[in-house]
């Protein structure tokens, strides 16, 4: 029995090494987080109201949309454009006109999710994912 275990040990270690090497960690960089972020659950993230953010290599474009803004005098303020700073999993939009200019990035499957501080607090207090998170679109 002991001899059988010692013969299997190299195969078990090899299988474990192969499994670990196939798990690719995607770092949080301007390149990996780039793309459009919108709400999940509706085709193309279209809801009656909400926000969308497009991230480029160090730049962003923020849009707020509601049915009320269509004919609202402030609707010409969108999109808001600017640069962002990335520090680990924290992204900071360097334009004070963006609501919640500091957000947290996490991963869900192969895509990134953007959280406001309010959403993080809500999740920690309830354990429920907010339904208004911004998801990176494939």
CSV table of C-alpha atoms in Angstrom, one decimal:
chain,number,residue,atom,x,y,z
A,1,UNK,CA,0.0,0.0,0.0
A,2,UNK,CA,2.8,2.4,0.9
A,3,UNK,CA,4.6,1.6,-2.4
A,4,UNK,CA,1.5,2.3,-4.4
A,5,UNK,CA,1.1,5.7,-2.7
A,6,UNK,CA,4.8,6.6,-3.4
A,7,UNK,CA,4.3,5.6,-7.1
A,8,UNK,CA,1.1,7.7,-7.4
A,9,UNK,CA,2.6,10.8,-5.7
A,10,UNK,CA,4.6,12.0,-8.7
A,11,UNK,CA,1.4,11.7,-10.9
A,12,UNK,CA,-0.7,13.6,-8.4
A,13,UNK,CA,1.9,16.4,-8.1
A,14,UNK,CA,2.1,16.6,-11.9
A,15,UNK,CA,-1.6,16.8,-12.2
A,16,UNK,CA,-1.8,19.5,-9.6
A,17,UNK,CA,1.0,21.5,-11.3
A,18,UNK,CA,-0.8,21.2,-14.7
A,19,UNK,CA,-4.1,22.4,-13.1
A,20,UNK,CA,-2.4,25.3,-11.5
A,21,UNK,CA,-0.6,26.3,-14.6
A,22,UNK,CA,-3.9,26.3,-16.6
A,23,UNK,CA,-5.4,28.8,-14.1
A,24,UNK,CA,-4.4,32.1,-15.7
A,25,UNK,CA,-4.6,35.1,-13.4
A,26,UNK,CA,-5.5,38.2,-15.4
A,27,UNK,CA,-3.9,41.3,-13.9
A,28,UNK,CA,-5.7,44.6,-13.5
A,29,UNK,CA,-4.0,46.8,-16.0
A,30,UNK,CA,-5.3,49.6,-18.3
A,31,UNK,CA,-5.2,47.0,-21.1
A,32,UNK,CA,-7.2,44.2,-19.4
A,33,UNK,CA,-9.9,46.5,-17.9
A,34,UNK,CA,-10.5,48.5,-21.2
A,35,UNK,CA,-13.9,48.3,-22.8
A,36,UNK,CA,-17.5,49.3,-22.1
A,37,UNK,CA,-19.1,48.8,-18.7
A,38,UNK,CA,-22.9,48.7,-18.5
A,39,UNK,CA,-25.6,46.9,-16.4
A,40,UNK,CA,-26.0,43.2,-16.7
A,41,UNK,CA,-29.4,41.6,-17.4
A,42,UNK,CA,-30.7,43.6,-20.3
A,43,UNK,CA,-29.6,43.4,-24.0
A,44,UNK,CA,-26.5,45.6,-24.4
A,45,UNK,CA,-27.0,46.8,-20.9
A,46,UNK,CA,-30.0,48.9,-21.9
A,47,UNK,CA,-32.1,49.9,-18.9
A,48,UNK,CA,-34.5,52.9,-18.6
A,49,UNK,CA,-31.9,54.7,-16.5
A,50,UNK,CA,-28.3,54.2,-15.5
A,51,UNK,CA,-24.7,54.8,-16.4
A,52,UNK,CA,-22.1,53.4,-18.7
A,53,UNK,CA,-18.4,53.9,-18.7
A,54,UNK,CA,-16.0,53.2,-21.6
A,55,UNK,CA,-12.4,52.7,-20.5
A,56,UNK,CA,-9.5,53.2,-22.9
A,57,UNK,CA,-5.7,53.1,-22.2
A,58,UNK,CA,-5.8,55.6,-19.3
A,59,UNK,CA,-8.9,57.5,-20.6
A,60,UNK,CA,-12.6,57.2,-19.9
A,61,UNK,CA,-16.0,58.3,-21.2
A,62,UNK,CA,-18.8,58.4,-18.7
A,63,UNK,CA,-22.5,58.6,-19.7
A,64,UNK,CA,-25.6,58.9,-17.5
A,65,UNK,CA,-28.9,58.2,-19.2
A,66,UNK,CA,-32.5,58.4,-18.0
A,67,UNK,CA,-35.7,59.0,-19.8
A,68,UNK,CA,-35.8,62.4,-18.0
A,69,UNK,CA,-32.5,63.5,-19.4
A,70,UNK,CA,-33.6,63.3,-23.0
A,71,UNK,CA,-35.1,66.8,-22.9
A,72,UNK,CA,-33.3,68.0,-19.8
A,73,UNK,CA,-31.0,71.0,-20.0
A,74,UNK,CA,-28.1,69.2,-18.3
A,75,UNK,CA,-28.2,66.3,-20.8
A,76,UNK,CA,-25.6,68.1,-22.9
A,77,UNK,CA,-23.1,67.5,-20.2
A,78,UNK,CA,-22.7,63.9,-21.2
A,79,UNK,CA,-20.5,62.1,-22.1
A,80,UNK,CA,-18.0,63.2,-19.5
A,81,UNK,CA,-14.4,62.5,-20.7
A,82,UNK,CA,-11.1,62.4,-18.9
A,83,UNK,CA,-8.3,60.4,-17.6
A,84,UNK,CA,-8.2,57.8,-14.8
A,85,UNK,CA,-5.7,56.6,-12.3
A,86,UNK,CA,-5.4,52.9,-11.5
A,87,UNK,CA,-4.0,51.7,-8.1
A,88,UNK,CA,-4.3,48.0,-7.7
A,89,UNK,CA,-8.1,47.3,-7.9
A,90,UNK,CA,-9.1,50.9,-7.3
A,91,UNK,CA,-9.9,53.1,-10.3
A,92,UNK,CA,-10.2,56.9,-9.8
A,93,UNK,CA,-11.7,59.0,-12.5
A,94,UNK,CA,-9.8,62.3,-12.6
A,95,UNK,CA,-12.9,64.5,-13.3
A,96,UNK,CA,-15.1,65.7,-10.3
A,97,UNK,CA,-18.2,65.6,-12.5
A,98,UNK,CA,-18.3,61.8,-12.4
A,99,UNK,CA,-20.5,60.5,-9.6
A,100,UNK,CA,-18.5,58.2,-7.3
A,101,UNK,CA,-15.1,59.0,-8.9
A,102,UNK,CA,-13.4,56.2,-7.0
A,103,UNK,CA,-14.5,52.7,-7.7
A,104,UNK,CA,-13.4,49.1,-7.1
A,105,UNK,CA,-12.7,46.5,-9.8
A,106,UNK,CA,-13.3,42.8,-9.2
A,107,UNK,CA,-13.5,39.8,-11.5
A,108,UNK,CA,-16.6,37.8,-12.4
A,109,UNK,CA,-15.7,34.9,-14.6
A,110,UNK,CA,-13.4,36.4,-17.3
A,111,UNK,CA,-14.7,40.0,-17.1
A,112,UNK,CA,-14.3,42.8,-14.7
A,113,UNK,CA,-17.1,44.4,-12.5
A,114,UNK,CA,-17.0,48.0,-11.3
A,115,UNK,CA,-18.3,48.8,-7.8
A,116,UNK,CA,-19.1,52.1,-6.1
A,117,UNK,CA,-18.2,52.5,-2.4
A,118,UNK,CA,-21.9,52.4,-1.6
A,119,UNK,CA,-22.3,49.1,-3.5
A,120,UNK,CA,-19.4,47.6,-1.6
A,121,UNK,CA,-20.9,48.7,1.7
A,122,UNK,CA,-24.3,47.3,0.7
A,123,UNK,CA,-22.8,44.0,-0.2
A,124,UNK,CA,-20.8,43.7,3.0
A,125,UNK,CA,-23.9,44.5,5.1
A,126,UNK,CA,-26.4,42.3,3.2
A,127,UNK,CA,-24.3,39.7,1.4
A,128,UNK,CA,-26.4,40.3,-1.7
A,129,UNK,CA,-24.9,41.5,-5.0
A,130,UNK,CA,-26.4,44.9,-6.0
A,131,UNK,CA,-28.3,44.7,-9.3
A,132,UNK,CA,-26.8,47.9,-10.6
A,133,UNK,CA,-23.2,46.9,-10.9
A,134,UNK,CA,-21.4,47.8,-14.1
A,135,UNK,CA,-20.1,44.8,-16.0
A,136,UNK,CA,-17.4,44.8,-18.6
A,137,UNK,CA,-19.0,43.8,-21.9
A,138,UNK,CA,-17.5,40.9,-23.9
